[in-house]
Tab-separated table of C-alpha atoms in Angstrom:
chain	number	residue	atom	x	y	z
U	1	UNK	CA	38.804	97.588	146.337
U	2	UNK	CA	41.048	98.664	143.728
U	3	UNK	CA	44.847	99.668	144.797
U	4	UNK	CA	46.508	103.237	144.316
U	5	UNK	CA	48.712	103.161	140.743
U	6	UNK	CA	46.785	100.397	139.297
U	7	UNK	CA	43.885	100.040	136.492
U	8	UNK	CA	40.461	98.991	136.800
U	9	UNK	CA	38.362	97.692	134.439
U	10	UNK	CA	34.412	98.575	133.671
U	11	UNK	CA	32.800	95.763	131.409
U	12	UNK	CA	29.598	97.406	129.620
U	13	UNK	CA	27.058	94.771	128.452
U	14	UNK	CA	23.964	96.591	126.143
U	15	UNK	CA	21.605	93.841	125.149
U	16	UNK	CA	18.673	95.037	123.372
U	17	UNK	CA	15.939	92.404	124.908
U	18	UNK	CA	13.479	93.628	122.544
U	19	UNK	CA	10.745	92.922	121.570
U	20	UNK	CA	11.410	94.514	118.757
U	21	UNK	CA	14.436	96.468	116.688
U	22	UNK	CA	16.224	99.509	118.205
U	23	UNK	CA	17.355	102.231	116.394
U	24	UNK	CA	19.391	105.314	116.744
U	25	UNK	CA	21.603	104.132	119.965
U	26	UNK	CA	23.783	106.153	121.820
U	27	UNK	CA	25.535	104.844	124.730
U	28	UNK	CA	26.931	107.462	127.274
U	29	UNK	CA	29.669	106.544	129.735
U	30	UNK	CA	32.185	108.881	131.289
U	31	UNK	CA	35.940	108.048	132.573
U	32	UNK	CA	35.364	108.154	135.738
U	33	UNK	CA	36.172	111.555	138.281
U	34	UNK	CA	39.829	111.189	139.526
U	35	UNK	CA	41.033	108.534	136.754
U	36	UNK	CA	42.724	108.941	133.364
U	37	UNK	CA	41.935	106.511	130.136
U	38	UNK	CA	44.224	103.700	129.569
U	39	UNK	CA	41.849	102.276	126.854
U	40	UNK	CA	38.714	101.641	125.365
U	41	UNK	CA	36.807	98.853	123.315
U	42	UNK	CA	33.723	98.294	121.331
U	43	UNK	CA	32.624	96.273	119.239
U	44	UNK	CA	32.179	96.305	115.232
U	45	UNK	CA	29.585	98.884	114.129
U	46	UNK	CA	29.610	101.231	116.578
U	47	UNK	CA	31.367	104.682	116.265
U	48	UNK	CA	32.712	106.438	119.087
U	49	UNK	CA	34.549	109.397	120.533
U	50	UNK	CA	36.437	109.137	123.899
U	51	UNK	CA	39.151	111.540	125.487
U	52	UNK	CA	42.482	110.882	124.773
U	53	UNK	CA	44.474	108.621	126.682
U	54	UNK	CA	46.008	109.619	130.079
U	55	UNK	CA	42.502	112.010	129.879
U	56	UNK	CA	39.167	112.175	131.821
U	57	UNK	CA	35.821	112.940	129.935
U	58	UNK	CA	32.955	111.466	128.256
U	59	UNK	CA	32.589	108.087	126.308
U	60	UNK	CA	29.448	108.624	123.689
U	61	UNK	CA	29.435	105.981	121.124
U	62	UNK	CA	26.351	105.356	118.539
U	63	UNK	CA	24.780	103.036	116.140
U	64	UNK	CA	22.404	103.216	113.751
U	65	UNK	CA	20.581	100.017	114.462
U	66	UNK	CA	20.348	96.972	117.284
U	67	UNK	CA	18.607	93.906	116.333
U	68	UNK	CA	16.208	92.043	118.824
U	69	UNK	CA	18.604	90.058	120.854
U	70	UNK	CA	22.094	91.302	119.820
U	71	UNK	CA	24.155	91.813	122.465
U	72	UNK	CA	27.183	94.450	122.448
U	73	UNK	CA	30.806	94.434	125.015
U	74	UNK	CA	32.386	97.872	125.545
U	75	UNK	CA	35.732	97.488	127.974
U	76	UNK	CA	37.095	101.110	129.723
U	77	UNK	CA	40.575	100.575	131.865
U	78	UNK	CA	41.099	104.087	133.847
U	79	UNK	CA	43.787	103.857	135.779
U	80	UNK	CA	44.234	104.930	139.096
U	81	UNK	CA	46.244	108.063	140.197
U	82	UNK	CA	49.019	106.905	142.931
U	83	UNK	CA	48.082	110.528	144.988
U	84	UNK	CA	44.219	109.204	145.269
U	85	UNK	CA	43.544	109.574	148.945
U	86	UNK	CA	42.725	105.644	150.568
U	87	UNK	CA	39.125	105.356	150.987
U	88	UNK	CA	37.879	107.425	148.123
U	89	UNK	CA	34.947	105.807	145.913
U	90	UNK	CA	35.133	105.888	142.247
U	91	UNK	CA	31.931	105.829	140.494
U	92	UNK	CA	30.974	104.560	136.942
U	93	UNK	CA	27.488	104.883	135.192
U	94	UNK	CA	26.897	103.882	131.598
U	95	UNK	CA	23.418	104.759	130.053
U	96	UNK	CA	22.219	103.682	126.226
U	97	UNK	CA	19.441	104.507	125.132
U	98	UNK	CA	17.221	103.810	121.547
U	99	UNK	CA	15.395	106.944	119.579
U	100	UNK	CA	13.506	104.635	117.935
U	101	UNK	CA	10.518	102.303	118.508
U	102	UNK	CA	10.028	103.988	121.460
U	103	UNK	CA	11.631	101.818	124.659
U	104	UNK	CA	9.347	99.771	126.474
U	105	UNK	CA	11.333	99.492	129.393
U	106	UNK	CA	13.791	102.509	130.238
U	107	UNK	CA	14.433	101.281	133.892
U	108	UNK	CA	17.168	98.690	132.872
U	109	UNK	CA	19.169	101.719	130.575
U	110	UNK	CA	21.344	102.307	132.762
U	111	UNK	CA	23.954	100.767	135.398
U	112	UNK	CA	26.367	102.363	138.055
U	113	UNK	CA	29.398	100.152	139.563
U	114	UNK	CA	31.394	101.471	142.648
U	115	UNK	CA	34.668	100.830	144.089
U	116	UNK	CA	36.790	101.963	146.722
U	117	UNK	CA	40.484	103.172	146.321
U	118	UNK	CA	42.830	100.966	148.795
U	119	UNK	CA	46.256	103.357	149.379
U	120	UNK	CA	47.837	102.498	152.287
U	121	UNK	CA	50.644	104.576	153.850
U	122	UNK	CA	54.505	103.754	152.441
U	123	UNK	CA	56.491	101.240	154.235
U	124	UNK	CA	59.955	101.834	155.266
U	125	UNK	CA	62.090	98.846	156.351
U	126	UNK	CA	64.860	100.247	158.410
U	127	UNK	CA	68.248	97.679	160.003
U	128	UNK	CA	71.540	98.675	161.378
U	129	UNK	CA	74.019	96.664	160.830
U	130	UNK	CA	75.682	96.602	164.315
U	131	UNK	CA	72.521	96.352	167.019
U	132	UNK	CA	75.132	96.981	169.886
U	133	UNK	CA	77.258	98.994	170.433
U	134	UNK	CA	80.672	99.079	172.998
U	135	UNK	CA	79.662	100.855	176.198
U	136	UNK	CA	81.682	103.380	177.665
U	137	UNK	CA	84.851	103.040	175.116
U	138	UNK	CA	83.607	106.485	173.328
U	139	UNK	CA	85.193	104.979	169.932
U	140	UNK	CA	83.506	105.281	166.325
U	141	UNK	CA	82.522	102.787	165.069
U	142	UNK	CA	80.638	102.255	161.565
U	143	UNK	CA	76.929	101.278	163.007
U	144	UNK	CA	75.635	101.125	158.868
U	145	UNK	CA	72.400	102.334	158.394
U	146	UNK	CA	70.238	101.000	155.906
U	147	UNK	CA	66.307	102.279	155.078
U	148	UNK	CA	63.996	101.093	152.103
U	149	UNK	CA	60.695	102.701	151.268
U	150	UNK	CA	58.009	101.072	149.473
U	151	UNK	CA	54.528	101.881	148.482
U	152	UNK	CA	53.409	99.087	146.864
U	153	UNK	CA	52.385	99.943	142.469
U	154	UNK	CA	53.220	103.209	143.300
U	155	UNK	CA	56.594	104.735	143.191
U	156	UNK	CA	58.482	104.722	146.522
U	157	UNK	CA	58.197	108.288	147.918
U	158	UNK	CA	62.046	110.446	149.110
U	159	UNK	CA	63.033	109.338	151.826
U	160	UNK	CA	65.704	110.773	154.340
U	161	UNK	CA	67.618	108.532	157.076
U	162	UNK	CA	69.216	111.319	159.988
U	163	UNK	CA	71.227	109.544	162.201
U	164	UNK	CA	71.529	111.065	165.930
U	165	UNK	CA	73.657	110.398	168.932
U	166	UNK	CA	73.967	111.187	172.035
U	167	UNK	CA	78.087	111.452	172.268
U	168	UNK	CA	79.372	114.840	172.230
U	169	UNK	CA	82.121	115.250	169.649
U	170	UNK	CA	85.489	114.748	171.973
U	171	UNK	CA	89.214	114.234	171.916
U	172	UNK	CA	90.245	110.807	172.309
U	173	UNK	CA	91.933	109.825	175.852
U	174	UNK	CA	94.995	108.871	175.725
């Protein structure tokens, strides 16, 4: 689970296992649906284009040659919108693929990675300063009401405190 108003992190790992050279790569990943770009890595020799940051869109990056063996780390952080409704599962595929030789094995080309958004309803903390009040007096008093909201990375939502009671507004006996 990942939490409302945070990042997560997708780790891609291409390793070309051969046997032989690879050439012509492109690897295809996408910020996922629902998050925005907070950054993106690769590694030296391969050019890509992603969307700007605070964007959603397509990660393409290419090279023009993999040796047998070499192994290449691309890192996307998308963070997570604070209105994402709890429950909701973000999904991630990355896909590279080699023009040329031809790829012995395209089943292991690609990889999906799943996870579920955790967004709990706000907490309000709510005290009174006086928990008891005189009976049958009919005086004022200041009771002090005090309420804090919090929704955990996310910014605390507006909140409004009303107050009721069940005294009439009346002249004081004298």
């Amino acid at each position: 689970e990942i939490a409302a108003g945070t990042s997560v992190t997708y780790t891609i790992t291409a390793v070309n296992q051969g046997p032989v050279w690879a050439g012509n790569l492109t690897l295809e990943d996408a910020v996922p649906a629902g998050t925005t770009l907070v950054s993106f890595t690769s590694p030296a020799g391969w050019d890509c284009d992603t969307p700007a940051v605070g964007a959603s869109g397509a990660i393409t990056c290419t090279k023009p040659t993999m040796a047998n063996g070499e192994k290449a780390q691309f890192i996307v952080v998308a963070a997570v919108p604070c209105a994402t409704v709890d429950g909701t599962v973000i999904n991630n595929t990355a896909t590279i693929e080699a023009d040329t030789p031809p790829d012995p094995d395209p089943s292991n080309n690609s990889q999906s990675a799943a996870v579920t958004v955790d967004n709990p309803v706000p907490i309000v903390d709510a005290s009174v300063a006086s928990a008891l009040l005189p009976q049958n007096n009919h005086d004022l008093i200041n009771v002090g009401v005090a309420a804090i909201i919090s929704d955990g990375p996310c910014p605390a939502p507006a909140g409004v405190v009303t107050v009721y009671s069940d005294e009439g507004d009346q002249a004081p006996n004298s």
